mmCIF file of C-alpha atoms and ligand atoms in Angstrom:
data_model
loop_
_atom_site.group_PDB
_atom_site.id
_atom_site.type_symbol
_atom_site.label_atom_id
_atom_site.label_comp_id
_atom_site.label_asym_id
_atom_site.label_seq_id
_atom_site.Cartn_x
_atom_site.Cartn_y
_atom_site.Cartn_z
ATOM 1 C CA MET B 685 -6.808 -1.370 23.208
ATOM 2 C CA ALA B 686 -9.751 -3.596 22.841
ATOM 3 C CA LYS B 687 -9.228 -6.832 20.970
ATOM 4 C CA LEU B 688 -10.096 -6.726 17.345
ATOM 5 C CA LEU B 689 -12.592 -9.169 16.478
ATOM 6 C CA LEU B 690 -13.380 -9.814 12.935
ATOM 7 C CA PRO B 691 -16.276 -11.453 11.758
ATOM 8 C CA ASP B 692 -15.024 -15.126 10.846
ATOM 9 C CA THR B 693 -16.999 -18.016 9.091
ATOM 10 C CA GLU B 694 -13.554 -20.196 8.697
ATOM 11 C CA ASN B 695 -12.094 -20.430 12.016
ATOM 12 C CA ASP B 696 -9.010 -21.994 10.906
ATOM 13 C CA VAL B 697 -6.150 -20.814 8.488
ATOM 14 C CA THR B 698 -7.564 -21.726 5.099
ATOM 15 C CA PRO B 699 -5.528 -24.324 3.707
ATOM 16 C CA LYS B 700 -3.203 -22.598 1.432
ATOM 17 C CA ALA B 701 -3.243 -24.491 -1.933
ATOM 18 C CA LEU B 702 -7.254 -24.047 -1.847
ATOM 19 C CA PHE B 703 -7.389 -20.610 -0.604
ATOM 20 C CA LEU B 704 -8.306 -19.323 -4.155
ATOM 21 C CA ASN B 705 -11.387 -21.590 -4.248
ATOM 22 C CA ARG B 706 -12.429 -20.899 -0.966
ATOM 23 C CA ARG B 707 -13.119 -17.025 -0.810
ATOM 24 C CA THR B 708 -15.358 -15.946 1.570
ATOM 25 C CA ILE B 709 -17.631 -12.860 0.572
ATOM 26 C CA ILE B 710 -17.974 -10.508 3.505
ATOM 27 C CA LYS B 711 -21.295 -9.301 3.565
ATOM 28 C CA THR B 712 -22.174 -5.738 4.036
ATOM 29 C CA ALA B 713 -23.010 -6.573 7.726
ATOM 30 C CA GLY B 714 -19.450 -8.201 7.819
ATOM 31 C CA ALA B 715 -17.986 -5.264 6.073
ATOM 32 C CA ALA B 716 -19.746 -2.920 8.566
ATOM 33 C CA MET B 717 -18.724 -4.998 11.629
ATOM 34 C CA LEU B 718 -14.975 -4.995 10.188
ATOM 35 C CA SER B 719 -14.747 -1.106 9.741
ATOM 36 C CA SER B 720 -16.481 -0.241 13.119
ATOM 37 C CA ALA B 721 -14.559 -2.896 15.165
ATOM 38 C CA ALA B 722 -11.338 -0.982 13.893
ATOM 39 C CA PRO B 723 -11.466 2.066 15.607
ATOM 40 C CA ALA B 724 -9.922 4.869 13.257
ATOM 41 C CA LEU B 725 -6.807 5.426 15.105
ATOM 42 C CA PHE B 726 -5.288 7.029 12.551
ATOM 43 C CA ALA B 727 -8.621 7.999 10.980
ATOM 44 C CA ASN B 728 -6.241 8.643 7.876
ATOM 45 C CA SER B 729 -8.126 11.752 7.188
ATOM 46 C CA ALA B 730 -5.342 12.516 4.747
ATOM 47 C CA ALA B 731 -6.457 9.770 2.506
ATOM 48 C CA PRO B 732 -9.092 10.482 -0.071
ATOM 49 C CA SER B 733 -12.693 9.530 0.813
ATOM 50 C CA TRP B 734 -12.961 7.467 -2.334
ATOM 51 C CA LEU B 735 -10.050 5.270 -0.978
ATOM 52 C CA ASN B 736 -11.251 4.996 2.356
ATOM 53 C CA LYS B 737 -14.866 4.054 0.950
ATOM 54 C CA LYS B 738 -13.217 1.757 -1.445
ATOM 55 C CA VAL B 739 -11.363 -0.141 1.257
ATOM 56 C CA GLN B 740 -14.491 -0.029 3.638
ATOM 57 C CA ASN B 741 -17.100 -1.190 1.180
ATOM 58 C CA THR B 742 -15.877 -3.684 -1.147
ATOM 59 C CA VAL B 743 -13.871 -6.124 0.642
ATOM 60 C CA TYR B 744 -13.986 -9.832 0.299
ATOM 61 C CA ARG B 745 -11.849 -12.267 2.530
ATOM 62 C CA SER B 746 -9.719 -14.595 0.604
ATOM 63 C CA MET B 747 -7.443 -15.615 3.655
ATOM 64 C CA SER B 748 -8.352 -15.836 7.330
ATOM 65 C CA THR B 749 -6.737 -17.301 10.414
ATOM 66 C CA ASP B 750 -6.797 -18.771 13.855
ATOM 67 C CA GLU B 751 -3.868 -16.620 14.880
ATOM 68 C CA THR B 752 -4.261 -13.562 17.308
ATOM 69 C CA LEU B 753 -4.426 -10.420 15.123
ATOM 70 C CA THR B 754 -1.789 -8.111 16.085
ATOM 71 C CA GLU B 755 -3.499 -4.981 17.397
ATOM 72 C CA GLN B 756 -3.824 -2.196 14.946
ATOM 73 C CA TYR B 757 -2.260 0.166 17.523
ATOM 74 C CA ASP B 758 1.126 -1.965 17.373
ATOM 75 C CA ALA B 759 1.139 -2.834 13.789
ATOM 76 C CA THR B 760 0.819 1.311 13.196
ATOM 77 C CA ARG B 761 3.347 2.239 15.796
ATOM 78 C CA TYR B 762 6.159 -0.335 15.665
ATOM 79 C CA ASN B 763 7.302 0.097 12.135
ATOM 80 C CA ASN B 764 10.463 -0.256 9.937
ATOM 81 C CA PHE B 765 10.473 2.565 7.146
ATOM 82 C CA TYR B 766 13.718 3.904 6.837
ATOM 83 C CA GLU B 767 12.530 7.025 4.647
ATOM 84 C CA PHE B 768 11.142 8.254 8.213
ATOM 85 C CA GLY B 769 14.206 7.465 10.053
ATOM 86 C CA THR B 770 15.684 4.132 11.740
ATOM 87 C CA GLY B 771 13.596 4.225 14.880
ATOM 88 C CA LYS B 772 10.610 1.821 15.176
ATOM 89 C CA ASP B 773 8.602 5.026 16.550
ATOM 90 C CA ASP B 774 9.975 7.407 13.798
ATOM 91 C CA PRO B 775 7.355 6.189 10.669
ATOM 92 C CA ALA B 776 4.512 6.727 13.208
ATOM 93 C CA LYS B 777 5.723 9.943 14.571
ATOM 94 C CA TYR B 778 6.786 11.580 11.501
ATOM 95 C CA ALA B 779 3.862 10.270 9.297
ATOM 96 C CA SER B 780 1.787 13.319 8.977
ATOM 97 C CA GLU B 781 4.796 15.091 7.083
ATOM 98 C CA PHE B 782 4.105 12.528 4.210
ATOM 99 C CA ASN B 783 1.235 13.636 1.796
ATOM 100 C CA PRO B 784 1.028 10.841 -0.667
ATOM 101 C CA TYR B 785 -1.999 11.877 -2.782
ATOM 102 C CA PRO B 786 -2.406 11.988 -5.594
ATOM 103 C CA TRP B 787 -0.471 9.056 -6.439
ATOM 104 C CA GLU B 788 0.812 7.087 -9.505
ATOM 105 C CA ILE B 789 2.866 4.049 -10.365
ATOM 106 C CA ALA B 790 5.016 3.990 -13.592
ATOM 107 C CA VAL B 791 5.493 0.502 -15.113
ATOM 108 C CA GLU B 792 8.192 0.178 -17.419
ATOM 109 C CA GLY B 793 11.036 -1.959 -18.818
ATOM 110 C CA GLU B 794 10.487 -5.494 -20.833
ATOM 111 C CA CYS B 795 6.882 -4.996 -21.325
ATOM 112 C CA ASP B 796 4.533 -4.432 -24.433
ATOM 113 C CA ALA B 797 2.290 -2.138 -22.657
ATOM 114 C CA PRO B 798 4.324 0.262 -20.475
ATOM 115 C CA GLY B 799 2.620 3.066 -19.064
ATOM 116 C CA VAL B 800 1.589 5.086 -15.746
ATOM 117 C CA ILE B 801 -1.512 3.928 -13.726
ATOM 118 C CA SER B 802 -3.158 6.164 -10.979
ATOM 119 C CA LEU B 803 -4.060 5.042 -7.805
ATOM 120 C CA GLU B 804 -7.573 5.693 -8.555
ATOM 121 C CA ASP B 805 -7.688 3.260 -11.830
ATOM 122 C CA LEU B 806 -5.781 0.851 -9.983
ATOM 123 C CA VAL B 807 -8.377 0.386 -7.522
ATOM 124 C CA THR B 808 -11.625 1.265 -8.993
ATOM 125 C CA SER B 809 -11.731 -1.255 -11.693
ATOM 126 C CA LYS B 810 -11.335 -4.291 -9.216
ATOM 127 C CA ALA B 811 -13.275 -5.564 -6.089
ATOM 128 C CA LEU B 812 -10.426 -5.416 -3.348
ATOM 129 C CA GLU B 813 -9.835 -8.444 -1.296
ATOM 130 C CA GLU B 814 -8.737 -8.943 2.352
ATOM 131 C CA ARG B 815 -5.987 -11.353 3.395
ATOM 132 C CA ILE B 816 -4.760 -11.783 6.957
ATOM 133 C CA LEU B 817 -1.132 -12.425 6.660
ATOM 134 C CA ARG B 818 1.569 -13.041 8.736
ATOM 135 C CA LEU B 819 4.751 -10.627 8.475
ATOM 136 C CA ARG B 820 7.777 -11.904 9.567
ATOM 137 C CA CYS B 821 10.741 -9.388 9.835
ATOM 138 C CA VAL B 822 14.470 -10.611 9.468
ATOM 139 C CA GLU B 823 15.021 -9.224 12.689
ATOM 140 C CA ALA B 824 12.887 -11.920 14.257
ATOM 141 C CA TRP B 825 9.417 -10.013 15.283
ATOM 142 C CA SER B 826 6.260 -11.029 13.477
ATOM 143 C CA MET B 827 2.563 -9.734 13.439
ATOM 144 C CA VAL B 828 -0.594 -10.841 12.002
ATOM 145 C CA ILE B 829 -2.275 -8.026 10.133
ATOM 146 C CA PRO B 830 -5.355 -7.971 7.961
ATOM 147 C CA TRP B 831 -4.589 -6.145 4.648
ATOM 148 C CA THR B 832 -6.779 -4.910 1.806
ATOM 149 C CA GLY B 833 -5.696 -4.885 -1.664
ATOM 150 C CA LEU B 834 -5.291 -6.750 -4.930
ATOM 151 C CA GLU B 835 -3.095 -9.542 -6.235
ATOM 152 C CA LEU B 836 0.166 -8.143 -7.715
ATOM 153 C CA GLY B 837 -0.021 -10.469 -10.846
ATOM 154 C CA THR B 838 -3.282 -9.353 -11.950
ATOM 155 C CA LEU B 839 -1.815 -5.495 -12.197
ATOM 156 C CA LEU B 840 1.444 -6.734 -13.786
ATOM 157 C CA LYS B 841 -0.331 -8.758 -16.608
ATOM 158 C CA ARG B 842 -2.063 -5.486 -17.837
ATOM 159 C CA PHE B 843 1.247 -4.125 -18.916
ATOM 160 C CA LYS B 844 1.985 -7.281 -20.927
ATOM 161 C CA PRO B 845 5.389 -8.481 -19.683
ATOM 162 C CA ASN B 846 7.540 -9.850 -22.496
ATOM 163 C CA SER B 847 9.755 -13.213 -22.492
ATOM 164 C CA ARG B 848 12.913 -10.989 -21.587
ATOM 165 C CA ALA B 849 10.922 -9.939 -18.426
ATOM 166 C CA LYS B 850 12.936 -12.336 -15.760
ATOM 167 C CA TYR B 851 12.351 -10.402 -12.692
ATOM 168 C CA VAL B 852 10.506 -7.394 -11.302
ATOM 169 C CA VAL B 853 11.920 -4.246 -9.626
ATOM 170 C CA PHE B 854 9.982 -2.250 -7.223
ATOM 171 C CA GLU B 855 11.182 1.425 -6.501
ATOM 172 C CA SER B 856 9.684 3.334 -3.298
ATOM 173 C CA VAL B 857 9.109 7.036 -3.137
ATOM 174 C CA VAL B 858 11.609 9.567 -2.925
ATOM 175 C CA ARG B 859 10.503 13.115 -1.515
ATOM 176 C CA LYS B 860 13.345 14.397 0.543
ATOM 177 C CA GLU B 861 11.066 17.279 1.818
ATOM 178 C CA GLU B 862 8.444 14.934 3.325
ATOM 179 C CA LEU B 863 10.604 11.823 4.157
ATOM 180 C CA ARG B 864 13.144 13.152 6.813
ATOM 181 C CA GLY B 865 14.967 10.079 6.766
ATOM 182 C CA GLN B 866 16.030 10.770 3.179
ATOM 183 C CA LYS B 867 17.820 13.842 4.163
ATOM 184 C CA ASP B 868 19.943 12.357 6.660
ATOM 185 C CA ARG B 869 23.395 12.583 5.511
ATOM 186 C CA PHE B 870 24.573 9.516 7.283
ATOM 187 C CA SER B 871 21.955 7.322 5.895
ATOM 188 C CA PHE B 872 23.407 4.234 4.382
ATOM 189 C CA ILE B 873 20.649 3.726 1.909
ATOM 190 C CA ASP B 874 20.930 5.077 -1.389
ATOM 191 C CA TRP B 875 17.448 6.139 -2.170
ATOM 192 C CA PRO B 876 15.222 5.036 -3.616
ATOM 193 C CA TYR B 877 14.582 1.882 -1.591
ATOM 194 C CA VAL B 878 14.589 -0.831 -4.194
ATOM 195 C CA GLU B 879 13.238 -4.401 -4.166
ATOM 196 C CA GLY B 880 12.953 -7.230 -6.268
ATOM 197 C CA LEU B 881 11.408 -10.509 -7.211
ATOM 198 C CA ARG B 882 11.731 -13.212 -9.806
ATOM 199 C CA ILE B 883 8.856 -13.018 -12.233
ATOM 200 C CA ASP B 884 7.426 -16.194 -11.220
ATOM 201 C CA GLU B 885 7.306 -14.958 -7.702
ATOM 202 C CA ALA B 886 5.803 -11.792 -8.515
ATOM 203 C CA MET B 887 3.048 -13.582 -10.559
ATOM 204 C CA HIS B 888 2.388 -16.262 -7.738
ATOM 205 C CA PRO B 889 -1.178 -15.564 -6.286
ATOM 206 C CA LEU B 890 0.345 -14.897 -2.847
ATOM 207 C CA SER B 891 2.104 -11.925 -4.196
ATOM 208 C CA PHE B 892 -0.071 -8.957 -2.821
ATOM 209 C CA LEU B 893 -0.202 -5.158 -3.277
ATOM 210 C CA ALA B 894 -2.046 -3.590 -0.219
ATOM 211 C CA VAL B 895 -3.630 -0.186 -0.350
ATOM 212 C CA GLY B 896 -5.477 -0.804 3.212
ATOM 213 C CA MET B 897 -5.175 -2.451 6.521
ATOM 214 C CA TYR B 898 -7.457 -3.127 9.390
ATOM 215 C CA GLY B 899 -10.406 -1.784 7.096
ATOM 216 C CA GLU B 900 -8.871 1.472 6.260
ATOM 217 C CA ALA B 901 -6.590 3.321 3.790
ATOM 218 C CA LEU B 902 -3.102 2.589 4.505
ATOM 219 C CA PRO B 903 -1.249 5.036 6.998
ATOM 220 C CA PRO B 904 1.828 6.474 5.908
ATOM 221 C CA GLN B 905 3.912 4.752 8.345
ATOM 222 C CA ASN B 906 3.076 1.120 6.831
ATOM 223 C CA GLY B 907 3.531 2.225 3.014
ATOM 224 C CA ALA B 908 0.767 4.711 1.891
ATOM 225 C CA PRO B 909 -0.734 4.622 -0.647
ATOM 226 C CA ILE B 910 0.305 1.140 -2.015
ATOM 227 C CA ARG B 911 3.095 -1.310 -0.570
ATOM 228 C CA LEU B 912 3.977 -4.744 -1.547
ATOM 229 C CA LEU B 913 3.421 -7.943 0.587
ATOM 230 C CA VAL B 914 5.244 -11.253 -0.206
ATOM 231 C CA PRO B 915 4.367 -13.237 2.764
ATOM 232 C CA TRP B 916 6.641 -15.903 2.624
ATOM 233 C CA LYS B 917 9.796 -13.420 2.555
ATOM 234 C CA TYR B 918 11.318 -11.379 5.377
ATOM 235 C CA GLY B 919 9.709 -8.141 5.517
ATOM 236 C CA PHE B 920 12.214 -6.178 3.931
ATOM 237 C CA LYS B 921 11.252 -7.383 0.478
ATOM 238 C CA SER B 922 7.688 -6.113 0.790
ATOM 239 C CA ALA B 923 8.675 -2.297 -0.275
ATOM 240 C CA LYS B 924 6.336 0.393 0.638
ATOM 241 C CA SER B 925 4.954 3.598 -0.796
ATOM 242 C CA ILE B 926 5.826 2.061 -4.523
ATOM 243 C CA VAL B 927 5.987 4.697 -7.486
ATOM 244 C CA LYS B 928 7.793 2.479 -10.110
ATOM 245 C CA ILE B 929 7.723 -1.006 -11.183
ATOM 246 C CA ARG B 930 10.062 -2.122 -13.919
ATOM 247 C CA PHE B 931 10.606 -5.635 -15.736
ATOM 248 C CA VAL B 932 14.204 -6.482 -16.192
ATOM 249 C CA GLU B 933 16.190 -9.259 -17.527
ATOM 250 C CA LYS B 934 18.948 -9.817 -14.764
ATOM 251 C CA GLU B 935 18.711 -10.050 -11.070
ATOM 252 C CA PRO B 936 18.392 -6.651 -9.848
ATOM 253 C CA LYS B 937 20.461 -4.925 -6.941
ATOM 254 C CA THR B 938 18.233 -4.385 -3.994
ATOM 255 C CA THR B 939 18.728 -2.260 -1.115
ATOM 256 C CA TRP B 940 19.289 -4.650 1.772
ATOM 257 C CA ASN B 941 21.346 -6.745 -0.438
ATOM 258 C CA ILE B 942 23.766 -3.932 -1.381
ATOM 259 C CA SER B 943 24.064 -2.836 2.101
ATOM 260 C CA ASN B 944 25.037 -6.190 3.273
ATOM 261 C CA PRO B 945 25.031 -9.255 0.755
ATOM 262 C CA LYS B 946 26.286 -11.713 3.472
ATOM 263 C CA GLU B 947 23.240 -10.851 5.646
ATOM 264 C CA TYR B 948 20.494 -9.984 3.404
ATOM 265 C CA GLY B 949 19.960 -12.394 0.141
ATOM 266 C CA PHE B 950 18.012 -11.415 -3.084
ATOM 267 C CA TYR B 951 15.569 -14.294 -2.134
ATOM 268 C CA SER B 952 15.300 -13.931 1.558
ATOM 269 C CA ASN B 953 12.671 -16.521 1.920
ATOM 270 C CA VAL B 954 11.928 -17.097 5.715
ATOM 271 C CA ASN B 955 13.880 -20.072 6.679
ATOM 272 C CA PRO B 956 14.453 -21.354 10.059
ATOM 273 C CA ASN B 957 17.017 -23.518 9.144
ATOM 274 C CA LYS B 958 19.311 -20.602 7.926
ATOM 275 C CA SER B 959 20.564 -18.435 10.607
ATOM 276 C CA HIS B 960 21.349 -14.891 10.041
ATOM 277 C CA PRO B 961 25.196 -14.461 10.655
ATOM 278 C CA ARG B 962 24.334 -12.596 13.765
ATOM 279 C CA TRP B 963 21.023 -14.563 14.990
ATOM 280 C CA SER B 964 18.819 -17.509 14.700
ATOM 281 C CA GLN B 965 16.019 -17.446 12.459
ATOM 282 C CA ALA B 966 14.528 -20.569 14.299
ATOM 283 C CA THR B 967 12.108 -18.703 16.475
ATOM 284 C CA GLU B 968 10.260 -15.282 16.178
ATOM 285 C CA ARG B 969 8.857 -12.892 18.807
ATOM 286 C CA ARG B 970 4.870 -12.796 17.698
ATOM 287 C CA ILE B 971 3.772 -9.252 18.806
ATOM 288 C CA ALA B 972 0.138 -9.497 19.494
ATOM 289 C CA GLY B 973 -0.287 -6.128 21.166
ATOM 290 C CA ASN B 974 -1.196 -5.278 24.455
ATOM 291 C CA GLY B 975 2.179 -5.867 25.606
ATOM 292 C CA ASN B 976 1.876 -9.681 24.545
ATOM 293 C CA ILE B 977 4.870 -10.852 22.932
ATOM 294 C CA GLU B 978 5.286 -14.669 22.655
ATOM 295 C CA ARG B 979 8.386 -16.679 21.253
ATOM 296 C CA ILE B 980 7.257 -18.942 18.793
ATOM 297 C CA PRO B 981 8.912 -21.439 16.575
ATOM 298 C CA THR B 982 9.527 -19.792 12.861
ATOM 299 C CA SER B 983 8.114 -22.035 9.500
ATOM 300 C CA MET B 984 9.584 -22.583 6.569
ATOM 301 C CA PHE B 985 8.230 -19.879 4.028
ATOM 302 C CA ASN B 986 6.693 -18.318 7.045
ATOM 303 C CA GLY B 987 3.979 -21.110 6.721
ATOM 304 C CA TYR B 988 2.923 -20.530 3.233
ATOM 305 C CA GLY B 989 4.286 -23.749 1.954
ATOM 306 C CA GLU B 990 2.572 -23.457 -1.317
ATOM 307 C CA VAL B 991 5.540 -21.616 -2.772
ATOM 308 C CA ALA B 992 7.986 -24.447 -2.168
ATOM 309 C CA SER B 993 7.467 -25.431 -5.814
ATOM 310 C CA LEU B 994 8.996 -22.235 -7.161
ATOM 311 C CA TYR B 995 12.454 -23.252 -5.394
ATOM 312 C CA SER B 996 12.388 -27.251 -6.091
ATOM 313 C CA ASP B 997 15.772 -27.099 -8.014
ATOM 314 C CA MET B 998 17.496 -24.833 -5.551
ATOM 315 C CA ASP B 999 19.501 -25.195 -2.306
ATOM 316 C CA LEU B 1000 17.934 -22.712 -0.405
ATOM 317 C CA LYS B 1001 20.820 -22.463 2.047
ATOM 318 C CA LEU B 1002 23.270 -21.240 -1.096
ATOM 319 C CA PHE B 1003 20.128 -18.957 -2.303
ATOM 320 C CA TYR B 1004 19.235 -17.459 0.867
HETATM 321 N N1 LIG I 2357 10.325 1.768 1.177
HETATM 322 C C1 LIG I 2357 10.430 1.032 2.371
HETATM 323 N N2 LIG I 2357 9.911 -0.183 2.586
HETATM 324 C C2 LIG I 2357 10.062 -1.030 3.468
HETATM 325 C C3 LIG I 2357 11.072 -0.762 4.478
HETATM 326 C C4 LIG I 2357 11.587 0.484 4.514
HETATM 327 O O1 LIG I 2357 12.330 0.943 5.297
HETATM 328 N N3 LIG I 2357 11.464 1.120 3.108
HETATM 329 N N4 LIG I 2357 11.200 -1.821 5.675
HETATM 330 C C5 LIG I 2357 10.877 -2.872 5.350
HETATM 331 C C6 LIG I 2357 10.873 -3.717 6.336
HETATM 332 S S1 LIG I 2357 12.502 -4.246 7.195
HETATM 333 C C7 LIG I 2357 9.837 -4.389 7.224
HETATM 334 S S2 LIG I 2357 9.901 -5.421 8.347
HETATM 335 C C8 LIG I 2357 8.260 -4.040 6.565
HETATM 336 C C9 LIG I 2357 7.671 -3.570 7.899
HETATM 337 O O2 LIG I 2357 6.488 -3.335 7.354
HETATM 338 P P1 LIG I 2357 5.298 -2.476 8.373
HETATM 339 O O3 LIG I 2357 5.938 -1.357 9.120
HETATM 340 O O4 LIG I 2357 4.197 -2.195 7.636
HETATM 341 O O5 LIG I 2357 5.072 -3.572 9.649
HETATM 342 O O6 LIG I 2357 8.430 -3.048 5.565
HETATM 343 C C10 LIG I 2357 9.463 -3.106 4.699
HETATM 344 N N5 LIG I 2357 9.523 -2.325 3.678
HETATM 345 MO MO1 LIG I 2358 12.026 -5.873 8.412
#
């Protein structure tokens, strides 16, 4: 696989506290380079052309990086998406069995304007944004991936959460006929896959909803057509293929926390000082692609230190 070279005017990681003020518009030429440099391996012919166009044409970059991007090949073939099976290659192998379009998200619970929003309404009203983010799995591997999407908080505000909305719940899709992992009688997951955030975490500008990666509509194995990205938390918090968002008052029960509360806390902030009961979290295997895997130190909050103020009054070893 050729190394994916993205046009870049900022050659260092954008200082995080400033990233919102330093948005770089990728001009038409840049956007063209972006899409041609990222060959359509999954060509995502299943995705509607309006979505592919939207992802390709209206991207501006708000976060860049000097880290090596993970090859698109690896980011779309080494996945965790138990709806397709528990093997790392199951999601890519069975991706074509899942046909997400058309798609809508129901937003309900503690809010003044509940409702259903179609994917089309969700992306057409707004210029999409590209963010290059580190994704750190609790299993201690990580990738650096260019995503396209919109700030989560921007969407949530449209539904007017009320004062009882202390948490936000995200539910992934259930379609036993298309997602073979959901037919597995021995699956330990009680579908749907559910994740949650505290409302201030959800409203933090770093919380993101992606509809694309590498300049294309998301492929099914990465959570088509829309998935969450909470880059300072372990990857399992970033629920894929979201169909429902609910504002609630109490901390919700979430899939991995239910399965093993000692191993997977509700917060699950990336924390090199808090070991998983069965392995250290001090380092990670950075998967760059082309067989390049490097052992590197893990950073607090996965390097996104600007979220620290969300937890200033909390002992993060207790609230892991
Ligand atoms: N619905 C759903 N979302 C999910 C998962 C899953 O199994 N089901 N796996 C999570 C885990 S453990 C990780 S590490 C990331 C992986 O995202 P990627 O395959 O796009 O790298 O998705 C997360 N979101
Ligand atoms: Mo993960």
